[in-house]
Structure formats: C-alpha cells, structure tokens
Amino acid sequence: MAKKAAKKNTHTGFFTYIKWFWILFSVGILSVVLLFLLASWGFLGTMPEYEYLENPQTNLATEIISSDGITLGKFYLDDNRTPVPFDSLPDNLVNALIATEDERFYEHSGIDAYGVMRAFAYLGTAGGASTITQQLARQLFVGIRSKNKFETLKQKAMEWVLATRLERQYTKQEIIAMYLNQYDFLYNADGIRSAAKIYFGKEPQQLKTEESAVLVGMLKNSSYYNPIRRKELVLNRRNTVLGQMYRNDFITEQEKDSLQNLKMAIRFNPESHKEGLATYFRMYLQGFMNRWIAKNPKPALEGQRDRWNLFLDGLKIYTTVDSRMQANAEIAVQKHMTKLQAEFFHQNTPDRNPTAPFLAMEKPEIDRIMERAIKISPRWKQMKAAGTSEKEIRESFTKKTEMSVFDWTSDAREKDTIMTPMDSIRYYKTFLRAAMMSMEPQTGHVKAWVGGIDYRHFQYDNVYQGSMQVGSTFKPFVYAAAIDQLRLSPCDKFPDTQYCIEAGKHGNPEPWCPKNSDGRYSGREYTLKDALANSINTVTAQLIDRVGPRSVVSIVNNLGLTKKIPEVPSIALGTPTFNVYEMVGAYGTFANQGVYVKPVMVTRIEDKNGTVLYEYVPETKDVLSKEVAYTMLNLMEGVTESGSGARLRHSSQNNETVYKEIITGYPYEFTNPIAGKTGTTQNQSDGWFMGMVPNLVTGVWVGGEDKPIHFEKTTYGQGAAMALPIWGLYMKANYENKNLGISDGEFQKPDDMSINLDCDKQVDEEPKDTDVEEDLDDLDF
C-alpha cells in the first residue's frame, strides 16, 4: 500500500513538474510575444512609420563632383557621409563583413535563431546574436546601447521588430550597403566611402582584401580599434577578420597566411573644408548653393525639413571644374609664387625698405592701413562680440602669443612662431596674392578656379570677391569699339606722339594727355597690331577720342562687365576695377566669335535619390560680329608674337645673368597660336595676363593686399613678370595631358572677312575720321 502511495506521489510530482514547465514555457513565449507586440505597437518607445523606414533621415554630406567625375570635396557638419550603392562595393569587403559579423546573413530574415539560442546557452561568451540588419536598425533608429538592463531589453526588442521590418522593406544587398554607409569610422569618416578615402586614399571598389579587413574589423568598435592610435590592436583584428574569411571559404589558407603577413599600410588623408583641391571654388560654391536654397524650397514631407540643408541632405552638385586642370592651375600658382615671393622678400629687407612691405609711404598712411586691418580682423570682431572693451582689445594686439603662420618654405606651408597679433597682420601683408580662372569660351564652363595662394591662411577669394584695377587688359575693349564702329584694320597706322583730349570733351573736366609707360614718345607710326602688342598709350587715347567713352562703356557692359564705369577718356588705360571672373567672361567673347557666354560653374544639382533639382540654362548675348571678334584675336596674337607676351615663345630657365628671368624663367616654347594681353597698373600694384587658345580662356592676376605693397620697378612688377608665368606653367601642364583636349590649332576664321589682316597688302588709305558717339542711339551693342 505504501509502495503504491509513493508511486502515486512520484507520478503526481512528475506531472506537476511537467505542468509547471509548460506553464513557465508558455508564459515565457507569451512574454516574448507580448514584448514584441508592445515594441511593435510603440509602447516601449516610438517606432518609425513605414514611410520613414522607406526614407530613413540620415545626415548625408553634399558632394561636389568635377566634370571628370572626381569628388572635389564635400559640405558637411558632423556627418561626412556620401552613400554608395551595393554594386560599388568590392566582393572582398562584402565577404569580410558577412564572415565576421553575420555568417548566416543570407539565411535569416533579420533575426538569427541559431545565434540567439547560442547567446542564451553561453550567456554571450560564445559570440553575440546581433545580425547586420539588427545593427543597422540600432544605428538608424534605436541609438547607443543603454547600460540599464531593462532599457537594454526594450532596445533589443525594438531592434528585432525593426530588423524584420527592414528585411521586408529592403533586399539583402541594400541592407549591406545601408549598414556600411551608415557606420562611423572616426575622423569624419562617416560611411564606407569616406572611410576608404580617409584611411586609404581610394574609392571603395579599389580596396584590397587586407584593406577591407581593416575597415570591417573597425565595425566591432571603431573607437577601440582605431587604426591611427592602436595600430597593433587593429593589425590583430584585421588578421582575425582574414581568419574568418578563410573559415567561411572566401579565401584560401595560402591567401590568408600571405595577407596576414602583410604590414598594415594606412595612408591617412583627413578631410576638411580648408584643405584639398579647389578650396576657393568650393567656398564660392557654398555661397552659390545658399542663394539657390533660399529660392528653391524643399518638397514638404511630414517629419522632415521643409528647406534644403547643404550640410545634411546629401545633395550632389555637378560642376564644370576639371580636377586635372584644377590641379595644374594650383601647381602653377604655387611654383611661380614661391619664387616671386622670395624676390619680393629680397627687395623688402629692412635695409632696402624700412617701411616694408609698404613702399615709399609715410607713417600716418601706414597707420591708417594697419588700423583698418585691425578692425576687420577676426580677433577684433570676436572680442567685440564678446563685450570686451576697446582698450583691452587693443592691448591684446600687442601681446606676444604662440601661433602658426603661413610659410612658403615649409612643406606644410606653415610654421610655428611667437609674435604679437599686430606683427602677424603686418607679416601676412608681406605676401603677394594671386588669382586665376580658366574657362571654355564656347560653353562658359569654368575649368579651373584658384582664388589665392593658400586657403587655410588667406580666405579672401580674389577670383570673385576682389576687384582690381585691370590696367592695359582693358585696352582690347577700346580697340574692339574702334574696329566695330570705324571698321579699322590691324594694319591701320597711328602716330606715337603726345595726344591730348581737350577739357570739356567726353566729360573731361581738364585736358587729358596720357604718357606711355616709359614717359617717352617715339614719334614713329604704329600699326594697331603693334600698338596693342607694345601697349602704346597714345594710340589708345586716339582711339577712345574717336569712338567716345560711351561707346566703349556700352560694349564693356555687354561683355558682362556690368559695374558702373565713368564715361571719361581715362578708362582707356585701365582705371576701372573688375575681378578675374568678369574679365575671363569678357575675353571669352573674343574667342567665341563675338558671343558672350556667362561663366558657368554648376551644371546640375540632384538630391540623394538622383532626382534632378536644377539644370543650368546658358546665358548668352551677341556682342560683336564674328569679323570684329576674329580681328581682335589677330590683334592680340601680336602680343604673344612680338609684344609683352612674346616670352611665351622663349625657352630660358632661371639665369642670374638675365635679370628678367631670375624669378621663374620662361621654359615654355609655345609654337601654337595664342592671343593675349598683359596688364600693369600704376606703381606695379597689379599684374595681369589674359591668355586665349581656341577652346580655353584664362585670366591671371597677381598683386598685394593693399596698393602700396608692390615691386619698385616694372622688371618684376609688370604683368609679364608677375602673372604671365602662371599662365605659361598652367598651359604647359595642360598640353602635356592630351586627354584634356586643349586646342593648339588656329582660331576659327569667318568665311567672309572684309577687314584686312595682311599688312603686306594694306591699301594706303587713311582711317575714316568718324565720331560715332553722337550716333549711339542708332547702334545695337
């Protein structure tokens, strides 16, 4: 009886145990189900709507793309992220990711059941259970893992729900691309494309297997596996990834051993707004985009910004700049300016120029310049905004402090020093500035843009922001008006004698009697071609007297130089001020058969999905006839054949015995047709060269920050010495790259030319003495 009772009790206990097991198991399952339901219903935290899953609002950098498909730079705040599609990811990167982070990625639907059970069984010691999709869900929507266990459980439930939703919404390939595009690899390397560029200097599809292994190894914890600060640790992690690739049959054992023996070759290329290619152009572009954004509202979507954000919305800006030509331009400026600056320093030592860098100035004048510089300096503005008294601000300018300043002689282009802020202002004024822009005249496409000598230290853009006196580069506009209105030929002759325009004529308040640059008059007769080539001022004065200043101003305005110009004869010698951007656009008219095309920098803007938001429409204007435009080219070819630009035809290197060539030398030997014009302003304050070949117009300016900062003599201060060498170096580099397609042929000649260009056949006929200014109302410019 006792045995039966004991057997019954055992039987009852077993069933009780089974009952409680199933009760607890059911409660557990129901709890998990409830947890998922609560997560999906949003009770554990706000869950994104399906629309948001379709369009996750990730901060994306705006990408600036050159005409040859190279990324010039990006606009971003905290996230330097530019997404790439799956087909731009190399197989070795995808394989390394799957082998290391989610071996059964292609077999599950967001949650790896085997991984979850393993994690429960071994309490996480045998590896985690988070799939790539779960990690993506955490990055996009959940955020950093909480240290609170209850919060962690809630986050995990949300990740699981979101992972399954993401798997339904996207393909496996899209999930991999999104995950790699989202991850923060440190040092502004947001996403795989930035990481490949910053750590290895290449695009993702160019990554080698061992390089991909480094980046995949960082996914575990990029702060811990930092390839710059913890190289040995990252090397070991890379080798672990390579081991996982072998384990999953993505590489052979021989490949694994070979790759693991390689040194880790990091080529660190940090990205910033102040470094890289086309920095000045990129800053101009930021202003362009701000103006465009102000006029073009973003299509409104619930929960998203209603205004485009240049730094967050992942726009793509397609520009006209060619990265190869841009690099050539920047190198040309650097090569010439280092040597020109060395000569400027040589001429401005304390014993040669006690008021350096200012030449022949009295102290009160220098004090006025320095006072203005102090008040526009960042230090003054920042301290003033902070409420600092003027006395304290001024005192701060006389206290020595540690600083890094620009230095041409250093490879890093800067040096550490100690000086007062006042001394640093004067120090920076000793550096000559430069600007150049290059444009395709037929389309207006700007191919290169260099606004200064170093953007980190000189952020004023002299291509677009600065306006400088243009000197003799203005003379072709006077000649164009005369040829257009008087039908003059390059062979027509004018005497080089003193010429005065009397007071009261053309708005002259007093007689105007210009001198040549050397102060002398030869008395000989010059053809128009020779007069322009040698920049004879007296001939230019005769031309503007005959056509009138108003005729010249009208043509100039139609050439895109819209700034108000006084209608007086003295403008003929280049007293107006324009920037390089305007001058290149104007000269482009001559090379484009008389049609002005407004310079273009941006051809297209797209959103992150490739939707076109903007496409440029060319702005053109017929200004000159084909005949007049070609005649002007013929005239300006004379400048490079026998005039101030003839050194482009020479081949002479630096030679101390040839005083004109100790700056850069003239190693060009150009034999192709080149139309151009040099320009030099009063006291050599500005040096210009405008050069043209059939499909490229380039303008170069060199000068000081202030007018009194200049060379003493024209030997070094003329446009042919300051600016022309940059053009020569730039074009020589362009011609060396045949893929650029820069023309070395003849300018296109109109079929019917009535203007005589062959001076050997010139008919002995005096130019018509026509005053066209009275008939301006009947003329179409």
PDB file of N, CA and C in Angstrom, residues 272-324:
ATOM      1  N   SER A 272      38.882  68.067 -44.705  1.00  0.00           N
ATOM      2  CA  SER A 272      38.333  69.253 -44.048  1.00  0.00           C
ATOM      3  C   SER A 272      37.963  70.263 -45.118  1.00  0.00           C
ATOM      4  N   HIS A 273      37.219  71.286 -44.716  1.00  0.00           N
ATOM      5  CA  HIS A 273      36.766  72.296 -45.674  1.00  0.00           C
ATOM      6  C   HIS A 273      37.916  73.180 -46.149  1.00  0.00           C
ATOM      7  N   LYS A 274      39.007  73.238 -45.376  1.00  0.00           N
ATOM      8  CA  LYS A 274      40.097  74.157 -45.694  1.00  0.00           C
ATOM      9  C   LYS A 274      41.235  73.488 -46.450  1.00  0.00           C
ATOM     10  N   GLU A 275      41.104  72.214 -46.748  1.00  0.00           N
ATOM     11  CA  GLU A 275      42.178  71.506 -47.424  1.00  0.00           C
ATOM     12  C   GLU A 275      41.633  70.756 -48.631  1.00  0.00           C
ATOM     13  N   GLY A 276      42.567  70.294 -49.458  1.00  0.00           N
ATOM     14  CA  GLY A 276      42.168  69.541 -50.636  1.00  0.00           C
ATOM     15  C   GLY A 276      42.168  70.399 -51.885  1.00  0.00           C
ATOM     16  N   LEU A 277      41.543  69.882 -52.916  1.00  0.00           N
ATOM     17  CA  LEU A 277      41.530  70.532 -54.219  1.00  0.00           C
ATOM     18  C   LEU A 277      40.402  71.559 -54.305  1.00  0.00           C
ATOM     19  N   ALA A 278      40.672  72.652 -54.990  1.00  0.00           N
ATOM     20  CA  ALA A 278      39.653  73.669 -55.317  1.00  0.00           C
ATOM     21  C   ALA A 278      38.980  74.257 -54.074  1.00  0.00           C
ATOM     22  N   THR A 279      39.760  74.591 -53.073  1.00  0.00           N
ATOM     23  CA  THR A 279      39.183  75.121 -51.827  1.00  0.00           C
ATOM     24  C   THR A 279      38.461  76.446 -52.040  1.00  0.00           C
ATOM     25  N   TYR A 280      39.061  77.344 -52.810  1.00  0.00           N
ATOM     26  CA  TYR A 280      38.416  78.643 -53.046  1.00  0.00           C
ATOM     27  C   TYR A 280      37.130  78.465 -53.849  1.00  0.00           C
ATOM     28  N   PHE A 281      37.189  77.590 -54.832  1.00  0.00           N
ATOM     29  CA  PHE A 281      35.992  77.327 -55.625  1.00  0.00           C
ATOM     30  C   PHE A 281      34.889  76.737 -54.761  1.00  0.00           C
ATOM     31  N   ARG A 282      35.242  75.835 -53.868  1.00  0.00           N
ATOM     32  CA  ARG A 282      34.242  75.210 -53.002  1.00  0.00           C
ATOM     33  C   ARG A 282      33.578  76.242 -52.094  1.00  0.00           C
ATOM     34  N   MET A 283      34.333  77.226 -51.651  1.00  0.00           N
ATOM     35  CA  MET A 283      33.733  78.263 -50.808  1.00  0.00           C
ATOM     36  C   MET A 283      32.840  79.202 -51.627  1.00  0.00           C
ATOM     37  N   TYR A 284      33.231  79.470 -52.892  1.00  0.00           N
ATOM     38  CA  TYR A 284      32.313  80.206 -53.763  1.00  0.00           C
ATOM     39  C   TYR A 284      31.027  79.411 -53.933  1.00  0.00           C
ATOM     40  N   LEU A 285      31.195  78.095 -54.124  1.00  0.00           N
ATOM     41  CA  LEU A 285      30.058  77.213 -54.360  1.00  0.00           C
ATOM     42  C   LEU A 285      29.108  77.200 -53.161  1.00  0.00           C
ATOM     43  N   GLN A 286      29.651  77.327 -51.969  1.00  0.00           N
ATOM     44  CA  GLN A 286      28.792  77.365 -50.784  1.00  0.00           C
ATOM     45  C   GLN A 286      27.859  78.571 -50.837  1.00  0.00           C
ATOM     46  N   GLY A 287      28.389  79.718 -51.258  1.00  0.00           N
ATOM     47  CA  GLY A 287      27.542  80.896 -51.422  1.00  0.00           C
ATOM     48  C   GLY A 287      26.517  80.714 -52.513  1.00  0.00           C
ATOM     49  N   PHE A 288      26.933  80.105 -53.631  1.00  0.00           N
ATOM     50  CA  PHE A 288      26.005  79.821 -54.731  1.00  0.00           C
ATOM     51  C   PHE A 288      24.860  78.946 -54.247  1.00  0.00           C
ATOM     52  N   MET A 289      25.198  77.899 -53.495  1.00  0.00           N
ATOM     53  CA  MET A 289      24.175  76.973 -53.021  1.00  0.00           C
ATOM     54  C   MET A 289      23.244  77.632 -52.002  1.00  0.00           C
ATOM     55  N   ASN A 290      23.791  78.464 -51.144  1.00  0.00           N
ATOM     56  CA  ASN A 290      22.940  79.165 -50.171  1.00  0.00           C
ATOM     57  C   ASN A 290      21.906  80.037 -50.879  1.00  0.00           C
ATOM     58  N   ARG A 291      22.337  80.691 -51.963  1.00  0.00           N
ATOM     59  CA  ARG A 291      21.398  81.526 -52.726  1.00  0.00           C
ATOM     60  C   ARG A 291      20.361  80.652 -53.424  1.00  0.00           C
ATOM     61  N   TRP A 292      20.798  79.511 -53.954  1.00  0.00           N
ATOM     62  CA  TRP A 292      19.865  78.607 -54.628  1.00  0.00           C
ATOM     63  C   TRP A 292      18.856  78.029 -53.638  1.00  0.00           C
ATOM     64  N   ILE A 293      19.326  77.626 -52.479  1.00  0.00           N
ATOM     65  CA  ILE A 293      18.435  77.059 -51.455  1.00  0.00           C
ATOM     66  C   ILE A 293      17.391  78.078 -51.013  1.00  0.00           C
ATOM     67  N   ALA A 294      17.788  79.340 -50.906  1.00  0.00           N
ATOM     68  CA  ALA A 294      16.852  80.385 -50.483  1.00  0.00           C
ATOM     69  C   ALA A 294      15.711  80.565 -51.488  1.00  0.00           C
ATOM     70  N   LYS A 295      15.976  80.254 -52.755  1.00  0.00           N
ATOM     71  CA  LYS A 295      14.968  80.454 -53.800  1.00  0.00           C
ATOM     72  C   LYS A 295      14.220  79.166 -54.163  1.00  0.00           C
ATOM     73  N   ASN A 296      14.685  78.020 -53.655  1.00  0.00           N
ATOM     74  CA  ASN A 296      14.100  76.738 -54.061  1.00  0.00           C
ATOM     75  C   ASN A 296      13.737  75.902 -52.838  1.00  0.00           C
ATOM     76  N   PRO A 297      12.499  76.033 -52.355  1.00  0.00           N
ATOM     77  CA  PRO A 297      12.086  75.273 -51.168  1.00  0.00           C
ATOM     78  C   PRO A 297      12.081  73.771 -51.425  1.00  0.00           C
ATOM     79  N   LYS A 298      12.290  73.029 -50.377  1.00  0.00           N
ATOM     80  CA  LYS A 298      12.302  71.573 -50.448  1.00  0.00           C
ATOM     81  C   LYS A 298      10.873  71.055 -50.429  1.00  0.00           C
ATOM     82  N   PRO A 299      10.527  70.048 -51.242  1.00  0.00           N
ATOM     83  CA  PRO A 299       9.181  69.457 -51.168  1.00  0.00           C
ATOM     84  C   PRO A 299       8.901  68.965 -49.756  1.00  0.00           C
ATOM     85  N   ALA A 300       7.783  69.384 -49.185  1.00  0.00           N
ATOM     86  CA  ALA A 300       7.479  69.094 -47.779  1.00  0.00           C
ATOM     87  C   ALA A 300       7.090  67.636 -47.587  1.00  0.00           C
ATOM     88  N   LEU A 301       7.742  66.965 -46.641  1.00  0.00           N
ATOM     89  CA  LEU A 301       7.376  65.617 -46.199  1.00  0.00           C
ATOM     90  C   LEU A 301       7.226  65.661 -44.689  1.00  0.00           C
ATOM     91  N   GLU A 302       6.195  64.984 -44.188  1.00  0.00           N
ATOM     92  CA  GLU A 302       5.906  65.025 -42.761  1.00  0.00           C
ATOM     93  C   GLU A 302       7.112  64.542 -41.956  1.00  0.00           C
ATOM     94  N   GLY A 303       7.476  65.329 -40.970  1.00  0.00           N
ATOM     95  CA  GLY A 303       8.572  64.961 -40.088  1.00  0.00           C
ATOM     96  C   GLY A 303       9.944  65.307 -40.646  1.00  0.00           C
ATOM     97  N   GLN A 304      10.000  65.936 -41.824  1.00  0.00           N
ATOM     98  CA  GLN A 304      11.281  66.290 -42.405  1.00  0.00           C
ATOM     99  C   GLN A 304      11.366  67.793 -42.619  1.00  0.00           C
ATOM    100  N   ARG A 305      12.596  68.262 -42.832  1.00  0.00           N
ATOM    101  CA  ARG A 305      12.831  69.688 -43.016  1.00  0.00           C
ATOM    102  C   ARG A 305      12.155  70.181 -44.294  1.00  0.00           C
ATOM    103  N   ASP A 306      11.627  71.406 -44.269  1.00  0.00           N
ATOM    104  CA  ASP A 306      10.988  71.953 -45.460  1.00  0.00           C
ATOM    105  C   ASP A 306      11.938  72.872 -46.231  1.00  0.00           C
ATOM    106  N   ARG A 307      13.212  72.859 -45.852  1.00  0.00           N
ATOM    107  CA  ARG A 307      14.229  73.671 -46.525  1.00  0.00           C
ATOM    108  C   ARG A 307      15.474  72.795 -46.726  1.00  0.00           C
ATOM    109  N   TRP A 308      16.031  72.852 -47.914  1.00  0.00           N
ATOM    110  CA  TRP A 308      17.227  72.056 -48.169  1.00  0.00           C
ATOM    111  C   TRP A 308      18.345  72.467 -47.221  1.00  0.00           C
ATOM    112  N   ASN A 309      19.052  71.470 -46.718  1.00  0.00           N
ATOM    113  CA  ASN A 309      20.193  71.742 -45.849  1.00  0.00           C
ATOM    114  C   ASN A 309      21.450  71.286 -46.574  1.00  0.00           C
ATOM    115  N   LEU A 310      22.319  72.232 -46.872  1.00  0.00           N
ATOM    116  CA  LEU A 310      23.516  71.949 -47.649  1.00  0.00           C
ATOM    117  C   LEU A 310      24.415  70.916 -46.979  1.00  0.00           C
ATOM    118  N   PHE A 311      24.367  70.864 -45.649  1.00  0.00           N
ATOM    119  CA  PHE A 311      25.301  70.025 -44.900  1.00  0.00           C
ATOM    120  C   PHE A 311      24.701  68.683 -44.472  1.00  0.00           C
ATOM    121  N   LEU A 312      23.406  68.488 -44.665  1.00  0.00           N
ATOM    122  CA  LEU A 312      22.762  67.284 -44.130  1.00  0.00           C
ATOM    123  C   LEU A 312      21.986  66.469 -45.163  1.00  0.00           C
ATOM    124  N   ASP A 313      21.648  67.053 -46.304  1.00  0.00           N
ATOM    125  CA  ASP A 313      20.682  66.422 -47.201  1.00  0.00           C
ATOM    126  C   ASP A 313      21.290  65.586 -48.324  1.00  0.00           C
ATOM    127  N   GLY A 314      22.601  65.464 -48.359  1.00  0.00           N
ATOM    128  CA  GLY A 314      23.215  64.574 -49.350  1.00  0.00           C
ATOM    129  C   GLY A 314      22.997  64.976 -50.790  1.00  0.00           C
ATOM    130  N   LEU A 315      23.007  66.280 -51.069  1.00  0.00           N
ATOM    131  CA  LEU A 315      22.857  66.740 -52.447  1.00  0.00           C
ATOM    132  C   LEU A 315      24.115  66.401 -53.247  1.00  0.00           C
ATOM    133  N   LYS A 316      23.960  66.304 -54.552  1.00  0.00           N
ATOM    134  CA  LYS A 316      25.096  66.124 -55.447  1.00  0.00           C
ATOM    135  C   LYS A 316      25.156  67.335 -56.376  1.00  0.00           C
ATOM    136  N   ILE A 317      26.290  68.032 -56.335  1.00  0.00           N
ATOM    137  CA  ILE A 317      26.479  69.230 -57.153  1.00  0.00           C
ATOM    138  C   ILE A 317      27.465  68.890 -58.264  1.00  0.00           C
ATOM    139  N   TYR A 318      26.980  68.884 -59.482  1.00  0.00           N
ATOM    140  CA  TYR A 318      27.828  68.580 -60.628  1.00  0.00           C
ATOM    141  C   TYR A 318      28.385  69.887 -61.185  1.00  0.00           C
ATOM    142  N   THR A 319      29.704  70.015 -61.163  1.00  0.00           N
ATOM    143  CA  THR A 319      30.340  71.265 -61.543  1.00  0.00           C
ATOM    144  C   THR A 319      31.059  71.139 -62.874  1.00  0.00           C
ATOM    145  N   THR A 320      31.490  72.276 -63.383  1.00  0.00           N
ATOM    146  CA  THR A 320      32.220  72.316 -64.655  1.00  0.00           C
ATOM    147  C   THR A 320      33.717  72.183 -64.458  1.00  0.00           C
ATOM    148  N   VAL A 321      34.187  72.311 -63.230  1.00  0.00           N
ATOM    149  CA  VAL A 321      35.628  72.278 -62.959  1.00  0.00           C
ATOM    150  C   VAL A 321      36.192  70.901 -63.293  1.00  0.00           C
ATOM    151  N   ASP A 322      37.324  70.894 -63.989  1.00  0.00           N
ATOM    152  CA  ASP A 322      38.027  69.656 -64.315  1.00  0.00           C
ATOM    153  C   ASP A 322      39.126  69.456 -63.272  1.00  0.00           C
ATOM    154  N   SER A 323      39.098  68.335 -62.559  1.00  0.00           N
ATOM    155  CA  SER A 323      40.037  68.133 -61.455  1.00  0.00           C
ATOM    156  C   SER A 323      41.490  68.151 -61.924  1.00  0.00           C
ATOM    157  N   ARG A 324      41.743  67.684 -63.137  1.00  0.00           N
ATOM    158  CA  ARG A 324      43.115  67.658 -63.661  1.00  0.00           C
ATOM    159  C   ARG A 324      43.603  69.065 -63.972  1.00  0.00           C
TER     160      ARG A 324
END
